[in-house]
Amino acid sequence: MITSFREIDAVVVVHEGIPGHYNQSLGIDERIHELTGAKIYEAKVPNFEKLQRLLKVRKNLENLPTLSPDELKKWLQRAEGLQCFEEITEWFLKTGLCPEKSLIISAGSRVGAYTYAISRLLSCRSASIMLNKYLKSSNYDYVIMPEHKIYLILAETKGSLKPDNVFALHGAANRISSERLLNEGQRILQEYPEKRKKKWAIFLGGESAIQKLPSPFVQPVLEKIWEDAAKEEADIYLTTSRRTDRVVEQMIIDVFSKRENTGLIWLASEKEGNPVPGFLGIAELVYCSEDSVTMIWESLTAKKNVVLIPCQPAETRRRILLRTLRKKLGLLKGRPIRKVDDFRKKYDRIRAENWAKYIDETEKNFRAPDFDETLVISRWIVDNWH
């Protein structure tokens, strides 16, 4: 349903095939379509390995805003993005839509340079989810950044005020909607018939620069959840992410796959697709590892009750070095190097408890106001379309 008079002809998402980034951008595109009737188009650029990216994309990237149109095309050719540009150009010619009244949005910071170059060549508006560190917020019409990374832009502007074209993102954009939850939930139950009416979901992330979920740590957590679910006569629907350790996934299969109250185990390393919307469509309670902002935010948008599964701090070289120096020099223990964002301080619907005390009290009185940040972002873009 079109609820805005704003003239936005089209929204083009440029992505490299990474599901998380793709779904965030497409979620915003879909909401802008609902608000304005804008057409949606998708175009893909290569997902290079680190060395290839360095050679093809990174070289002289900070000089991109100073390049002429011909030089931008040469850069796109070197970065293997010229085909993407030509596909988008052809789509505009075929549909008769106006590039000047359209938006190109990048799915993640690594695609930001392509979005910048193509939008300049076509005179489109540009938006970037996250900011490529070699480009500035002023290079885009709209920038969507996590709240805890706004300091990067403040350093760029040498001030304390956030630029008007920057949206501070509390969590993560997504494609969650009531219609999608219903459809995907029904599809899950058609393909995998339910055993019990009550269902709980578990979303596991994995190792990052600051956190990890090793098998010996996560197994007793899962044991407790399965035990509590059995008491409540609830089936468990579990999915992992692309970051989940394969050892953890194998442990899940070995230990939990044949449990009586196991509804479905969906391992990201073995199955294509995204089961999260379907699981959210049927589950009344969600457990999510605290490293995964995306899955936490999808659960919040779906208005679910969420319990955070804690992670362990990752053993980085810096931490190992500091610990060794402290030991050798007889220094006192320092402060914890970093804690994850404490969502509990902002959102009543989330709890993070000691893993052995998960369901000691009822979840039925655990509610919070509705919150759909994807819609807020989309309205912000539409309202600032000038």
mmCIF file of C-alpha atoms in Angstrom, residues 43-221:
data_model
loop_
_atom_site.group_PDB
_atom_site.id
_atom_site.type_symbol
_atom_site.label_atom_id
_atom_site.label_comp_id
_atom_site.label_asym_id
_atom_site.label_seq_id
_atom_site.Cartn_x
_atom_site.Cartn_y
_atom_site.Cartn_z
ATOM 1 C CA ALA A 43 22.388 -6.298 -9.137
ATOM 2 C CA LYS A 44 25.378 -8.337 -8.036
ATOM 3 C CA VAL A 45 29.110 -7.597 -7.932
ATOM 4 C CA PRO A 46 31.930 -10.103 -7.305
ATOM 5 C CA ASN A 47 32.681 -11.310 -3.778
ATOM 6 C CA PHE A 48 36.473 -11.282 -3.966
ATOM 7 C CA GLU A 49 38.907 -13.029 -1.685
ATOM 8 C CA LYS A 50 41.109 -10.714 0.373
ATOM 9 C CA LEU A 51 44.093 -10.560 -2.026
ATOM 10 C CA GLN A 52 41.902 -10.084 -5.100
ATOM 11 C CA ARG A 53 39.977 -7.338 -3.339
ATOM 12 C CA LEU A 54 43.221 -5.598 -2.486
ATOM 13 C CA LEU A 55 44.403 -5.695 -6.096
ATOM 14 C CA LYS A 56 41.129 -4.985 -7.892
ATOM 15 C CA VAL A 57 39.043 -2.841 -5.533
ATOM 16 C CA ARG A 58 41.183 -1.311 -2.802
ATOM 17 C CA LYS A 59 43.888 0.312 -4.949
ATOM 18 C CA ASN A 60 43.533 4.142 -4.847
ATOM 19 C CA LEU A 61 40.015 3.774 -3.441
ATOM 20 C CA GLU A 62 40.314 6.969 -1.395
ATOM 21 C CA ASN A 63 40.691 8.887 -4.695
ATOM 22 C CA LEU A 64 37.384 7.596 -6.098
ATOM 23 C CA PRO A 65 35.454 10.860 -5.445
ATOM 24 C CA THR A 66 38.012 12.822 -7.516
ATOM 25 C CA LEU A 67 37.716 10.626 -10.630
ATOM 26 C CA SER A 68 36.038 11.753 -13.841
ATOM 27 C CA PRO A 69 33.172 9.677 -15.336
ATOM 28 C CA ASP A 70 35.562 7.950 -17.758
ATOM 29 C CA GLU A 71 37.967 7.187 -14.918
ATOM 30 C CA LEU A 72 35.090 5.816 -12.813
ATOM 31 C CA LYS A 73 34.239 3.409 -15.649
ATOM 32 C CA LYS A 74 37.882 2.299 -15.807
ATOM 33 C CA TRP A 75 37.811 1.692 -12.049
ATOM 34 C CA LEU A 76 34.594 -0.339 -12.403
ATOM 35 C CA GLN A 77 36.192 -2.378 -15.172
ATOM 36 C CA ARG A 78 39.234 -3.144 -13.008
ATOM 37 C CA ALA A 79 36.984 -4.006 -10.040
ATOM 38 C CA GLU A 80 34.787 -6.184 -12.300
ATOM 39 C CA GLY A 81 31.778 -3.990 -11.631
ATOM 40 C CA LEU A 82 31.259 -2.670 -15.149
ATOM 41 C CA GLN A 83 28.808 -5.450 -15.983
ATOM 42 C CA CYS A 84 26.756 -4.523 -12.910
ATOM 43 C CA PHE A 85 26.678 -0.892 -14.073
ATOM 44 C CA GLU A 86 25.610 -1.910 -17.580
ATOM 45 C CA GLU A 87 22.855 -4.194 -16.252
ATOM 46 C CA ILE A 88 21.425 -1.395 -14.116
ATOM 47 C CA THR A 89 21.658 1.069 -17.008
ATOM 48 C CA GLU A 90 19.871 -1.358 -19.326
ATOM 49 C CA TRP A 91 17.138 -1.948 -16.726
ATOM 50 C CA PHE A 92 16.463 1.785 -16.459
ATOM 51 C CA LEU A 93 16.284 2.084 -20.265
ATOM 52 C CA LYS A 94 13.982 -0.930 -20.522
ATOM 53 C CA THR A 95 11.586 0.189 -17.775
ATOM 54 C CA GLY A 96 11.628 3.884 -18.621
ATOM 55 C CA LEU A 97 12.199 4.743 -14.962
ATOM 56 C CA CYS A 98 14.193 7.852 -14.121
ATOM 57 C CA PRO A 99 17.640 7.327 -12.537
ATOM 58 C CA GLU A 100 17.562 10.853 -11.062
ATOM 59 C CA LYS A 101 14.454 9.825 -9.098
ATOM 60 C CA SER A 102 15.942 6.528 -7.953
ATOM 61 C CA LEU A 103 18.116 5.219 -5.123
ATOM 62 C CA ILE A 104 21.025 2.782 -5.244
ATOM 63 C CA ILE A 105 21.742 1.133 -1.903
ATOM 64 C CA SER A 106 24.806 -0.940 -1.027
ATOM 65 C CA ALA A 107 24.510 -4.200 0.885
ATOM 66 C CA GLY A 108 27.404 -3.692 3.282
ATOM 67 C CA SER A 109 30.505 -1.501 3.349
ATOM 68 C CA ARG A 110 32.506 -3.584 0.863
ATOM 69 C CA VAL A 111 29.972 -2.829 -1.864
ATOM 70 C CA GLY A 112 29.919 0.871 -1.001
ATOM 71 C CA ALA A 113 32.529 1.852 -3.589
ATOM 72 C CA TYR A 114 30.517 0.226 -6.407
ATOM 73 C CA THR A 115 27.371 1.990 -5.212
ATOM 74 C CA TYR A 116 29.165 5.329 -5.132
ATOM 75 C CA ALA A 117 30.632 4.936 -8.645
ATOM 76 C CA ILE A 118 27.407 3.697 -10.271
ATOM 77 C CA SER A 119 25.204 6.298 -8.602
ATOM 78 C CA ARG A 120 27.514 9.081 -9.801
ATOM 79 C CA LEU A 121 27.525 7.787 -13.373
ATOM 80 C CA LEU A 122 23.729 7.471 -13.450
ATOM 81 C CA SER A 123 22.971 10.560 -11.304
ATOM 82 C CA CYS A 124 21.059 8.396 -8.819
ATOM 83 C CA ARG A 125 20.746 9.022 -5.111
ATOM 84 C CA SER A 126 23.050 6.748 -3.103
ATOM 85 C CA ALA A 127 22.803 4.979 0.255
ATOM 86 C CA SER A 128 25.284 2.789 2.081
ATOM 87 C CA ILE A 129 24.645 0.369 4.920
ATOM 88 C CA MET A 130 27.869 0.697 6.875
ATOM 89 C CA LEU A 131 30.580 2.970 5.525
ATOM 90 C CA ASN A 132 33.601 1.946 3.520
ATOM 91 C CA LYS A 133 36.564 3.218 5.542
ATOM 92 C CA TYR A 134 38.160 4.783 2.464
ATOM 93 C CA LEU A 135 35.087 6.892 1.667
ATOM 94 C CA LYS A 136 33.278 9.581 3.668
ATOM 95 C CA SER A 137 29.663 9.966 4.729
ATOM 96 C CA SER A 138 29.513 13.103 2.557
ATOM 97 C CA ASN A 139 30.074 10.919 -0.520
ATOM 98 C CA TYR A 140 26.557 9.473 -0.088
ATOM 99 C CA ASP A 141 23.074 10.907 0.179
ATOM 100 C CA TYR A 142 22.240 8.492 2.997
ATOM 101 C CA VAL A 143 24.440 6.465 5.354
ATOM 102 C CA ILE A 144 23.086 3.859 7.780
ATOM 103 C CA MET A 145 25.580 3.072 10.538
ATOM 104 C CA PRO A 146 25.399 1.087 13.795
ATOM 105 C CA GLU A 147 25.113 3.405 16.764
ATOM 106 C CA HIS A 148 28.372 2.158 18.295
ATOM 107 C CA LYS A 149 30.325 3.029 15.101
ATOM 108 C CA ILE A 150 29.117 6.600 14.704
ATOM 109 C CA TYR A 151 32.449 7.695 16.223
ATOM 110 C CA LEU A 152 34.047 6.913 12.839
ATOM 111 C CA ILE A 153 31.947 9.633 11.240
ATOM 112 C CA LEU A 154 32.442 12.069 14.105
ATOM 113 C CA ALA A 155 36.195 11.664 13.636
ATOM 114 C CA GLU A 156 35.701 12.371 9.934
ATOM 115 C CA THR A 157 33.734 15.581 10.614
ATOM 116 C CA LYS A 158 35.983 16.630 13.509
ATOM 117 C CA GLY A 159 32.918 17.481 15.531
ATOM 118 C CA SER A 160 30.483 16.091 18.018
ATOM 119 C CA LEU A 161 27.337 16.261 15.887
ATOM 120 C CA LYS A 162 26.127 13.490 13.606
ATOM 121 C CA PRO A 163 25.613 14.670 9.989
ATOM 122 C CA ASP A 164 21.985 14.935 8.852
ATOM 123 C CA ASN A 165 22.486 12.270 6.170
ATOM 124 C CA VAL A 166 23.534 9.614 8.722
ATOM 125 C CA PHE A 167 21.076 7.295 10.488
ATOM 126 C CA ALA A 168 22.285 5.768 13.774
ATOM 127 C CA LEU A 169 21.193 2.126 13.687
ATOM 128 C CA HIS A 170 20.486 0.525 17.072
ATOM 129 C CA GLY A 171 20.420 -3.045 15.775
ATOM 130 C CA ALA A 172 20.119 -4.355 12.216
ATOM 131 C CA ALA A 173 17.681 -3.874 9.359
ATOM 132 C CA ASN A 174 15.843 -6.991 8.196
ATOM 133 C CA ARG A 175 13.031 -8.392 6.055
ATOM 134 C CA ILE A 176 10.756 -9.437 8.914
ATOM 135 C CA SER A 177 7.051 -8.695 8.394
ATOM 136 C CA SER A 178 3.865 -10.286 9.752
ATOM 137 C CA GLU A 179 2.981 -11.618 6.300
ATOM 138 C CA ARG A 180 6.394 -13.176 5.802
ATOM 139 C CA LEU A 181 6.371 -14.740 9.269
ATOM 140 C CA LEU A 182 2.992 -16.323 8.559
ATOM 141 C CA ASN A 183 3.956 -17.654 5.114
ATOM 142 C CA GLU A 184 7.399 -18.920 6.130
ATOM 143 C CA GLY A 185 6.038 -20.478 9.322
ATOM 144 C CA GLN A 186 3.385 -22.364 7.372
ATOM 145 C CA ARG A 187 6.002 -23.532 4.881
ATOM 146 C CA ILE A 188 8.193 -24.914 7.690
ATOM 147 C CA LEU A 189 5.270 -26.853 9.172
ATOM 148 C CA GLN A 190 4.248 -28.217 5.767
ATOM 149 C CA GLU A 191 7.732 -29.530 5.055
ATOM 150 C CA TYR A 192 8.395 -30.655 8.635
ATOM 151 C CA PRO A 193 5.104 -31.631 10.372
ATOM 152 C CA GLU A 194 4.878 -30.493 13.984
ATOM 153 C CA LYS A 195 4.971 -32.859 16.957
ATOM 154 C CA ARG A 196 3.767 -30.464 19.672
ATOM 155 C CA LYS A 197 1.850 -27.193 19.578
ATOM 156 C CA LYS A 198 4.401 -25.291 21.677
ATOM 157 C CA LYS A 199 7.682 -24.401 19.952
ATOM 158 C CA TRP A 200 10.919 -22.704 20.994
ATOM 159 C CA ALA A 201 13.632 -21.475 18.610
ATOM 160 C CA ILE A 202 17.406 -21.359 19.092
ATOM 161 C CA PHE A 203 19.598 -19.157 16.888
ATOM 162 C CA LEU A 204 23.345 -19.759 17.216
ATOM 163 C CA GLY A 205 25.999 -17.459 15.823
ATOM 164 C CA GLY A 206 29.683 -18.224 16.182
ATOM 165 C CA GLU A 207 33.188 -16.897 16.409
ATOM 166 C CA SER A 208 33.939 -13.221 15.844
ATOM 167 C CA ALA A 209 36.848 -10.917 16.589
ATOM 168 C CA ILE A 210 35.764 -10.550 20.213
ATOM 169 C CA GLN A 211 33.627 -13.614 20.990
ATOM 170 C CA LYS A 212 33.439 -17.361 20.502
ATOM 171 C CA LEU A 213 31.018 -20.250 21.111
ATOM 172 C CA PRO A 214 33.150 -23.370 21.631
ATOM 173 C CA SER A 215 31.467 -26.764 21.822
ATOM 174 C CA PRO A 216 32.342 -27.526 25.507
ATOM 175 C CA PHE A 217 30.815 -24.185 26.475
ATOM 176 C CA VAL A 218 27.630 -24.278 24.380
ATOM 177 C CA GLN A 219 26.679 -27.954 24.961
ATOM 178 C CA PRO A 220 25.603 -27.555 28.620
ATOM 179 C CA VAL A 221 23.671 -24.420 27.642
#
